[in-house]
GROMACS .gro file of C-alpha atoms in nm:
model
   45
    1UNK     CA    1   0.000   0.000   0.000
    2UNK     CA    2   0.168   0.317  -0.052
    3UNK     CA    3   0.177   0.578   0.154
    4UNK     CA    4   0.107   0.878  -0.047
    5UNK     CA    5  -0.279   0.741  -0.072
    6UNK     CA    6  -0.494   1.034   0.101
    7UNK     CA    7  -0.752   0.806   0.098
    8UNK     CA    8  -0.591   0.576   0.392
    9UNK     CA    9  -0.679   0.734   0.732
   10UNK     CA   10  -0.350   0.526   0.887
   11UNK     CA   11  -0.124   0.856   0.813
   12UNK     CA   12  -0.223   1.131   1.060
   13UNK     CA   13  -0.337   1.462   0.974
   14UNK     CA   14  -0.088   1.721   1.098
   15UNK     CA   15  -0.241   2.087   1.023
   16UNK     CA   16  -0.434   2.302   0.771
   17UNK     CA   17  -0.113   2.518   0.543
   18UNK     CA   18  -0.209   2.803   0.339
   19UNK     CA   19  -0.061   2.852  -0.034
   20UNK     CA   20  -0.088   3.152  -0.208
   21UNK     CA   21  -0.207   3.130  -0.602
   22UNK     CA   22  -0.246   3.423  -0.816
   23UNK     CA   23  -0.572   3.402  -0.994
   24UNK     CA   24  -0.671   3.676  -1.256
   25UNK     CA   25  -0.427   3.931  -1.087
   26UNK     CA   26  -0.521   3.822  -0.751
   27UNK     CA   27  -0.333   3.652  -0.518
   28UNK     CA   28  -0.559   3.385  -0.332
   29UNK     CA   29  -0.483   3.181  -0.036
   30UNK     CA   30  -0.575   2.834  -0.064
   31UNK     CA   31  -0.553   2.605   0.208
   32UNK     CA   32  -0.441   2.247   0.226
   33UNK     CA   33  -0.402   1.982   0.454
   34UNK     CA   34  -0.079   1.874   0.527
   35UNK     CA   35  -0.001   1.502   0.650
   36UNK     CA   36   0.271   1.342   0.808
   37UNK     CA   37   0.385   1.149   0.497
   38UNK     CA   38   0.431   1.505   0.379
   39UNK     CA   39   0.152   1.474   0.137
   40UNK     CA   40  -0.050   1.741   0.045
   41UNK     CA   41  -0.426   1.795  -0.003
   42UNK     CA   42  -0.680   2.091  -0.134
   43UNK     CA   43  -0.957   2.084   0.138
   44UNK     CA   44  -1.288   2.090  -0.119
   45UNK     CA   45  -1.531   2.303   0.021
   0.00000   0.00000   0.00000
């Protein structure tokens, strides 16, 4: 199983980062939740 699946609830959630996009000329702050396994995921609203 590899450990870069989001989907497996085994790797612990560590905390919600920000990262900043720039969308038409605006820069936006989009947040993600960063794991352990230092995996990355946009939180869908």
């Amino acid at each position: 199983m590899s450990t870069k699946n989001r989907n497996n609830n085994s790797v612990p959630f560590v905390k919600v980062v920000y990262s900043t996009v720039k969308i038409n000329g605006k820069i936006e702050l989009v947040p993600m939740e960063w794991y352990a396994d230092g995996s990355v995921k946009k939180i869908e609203h």
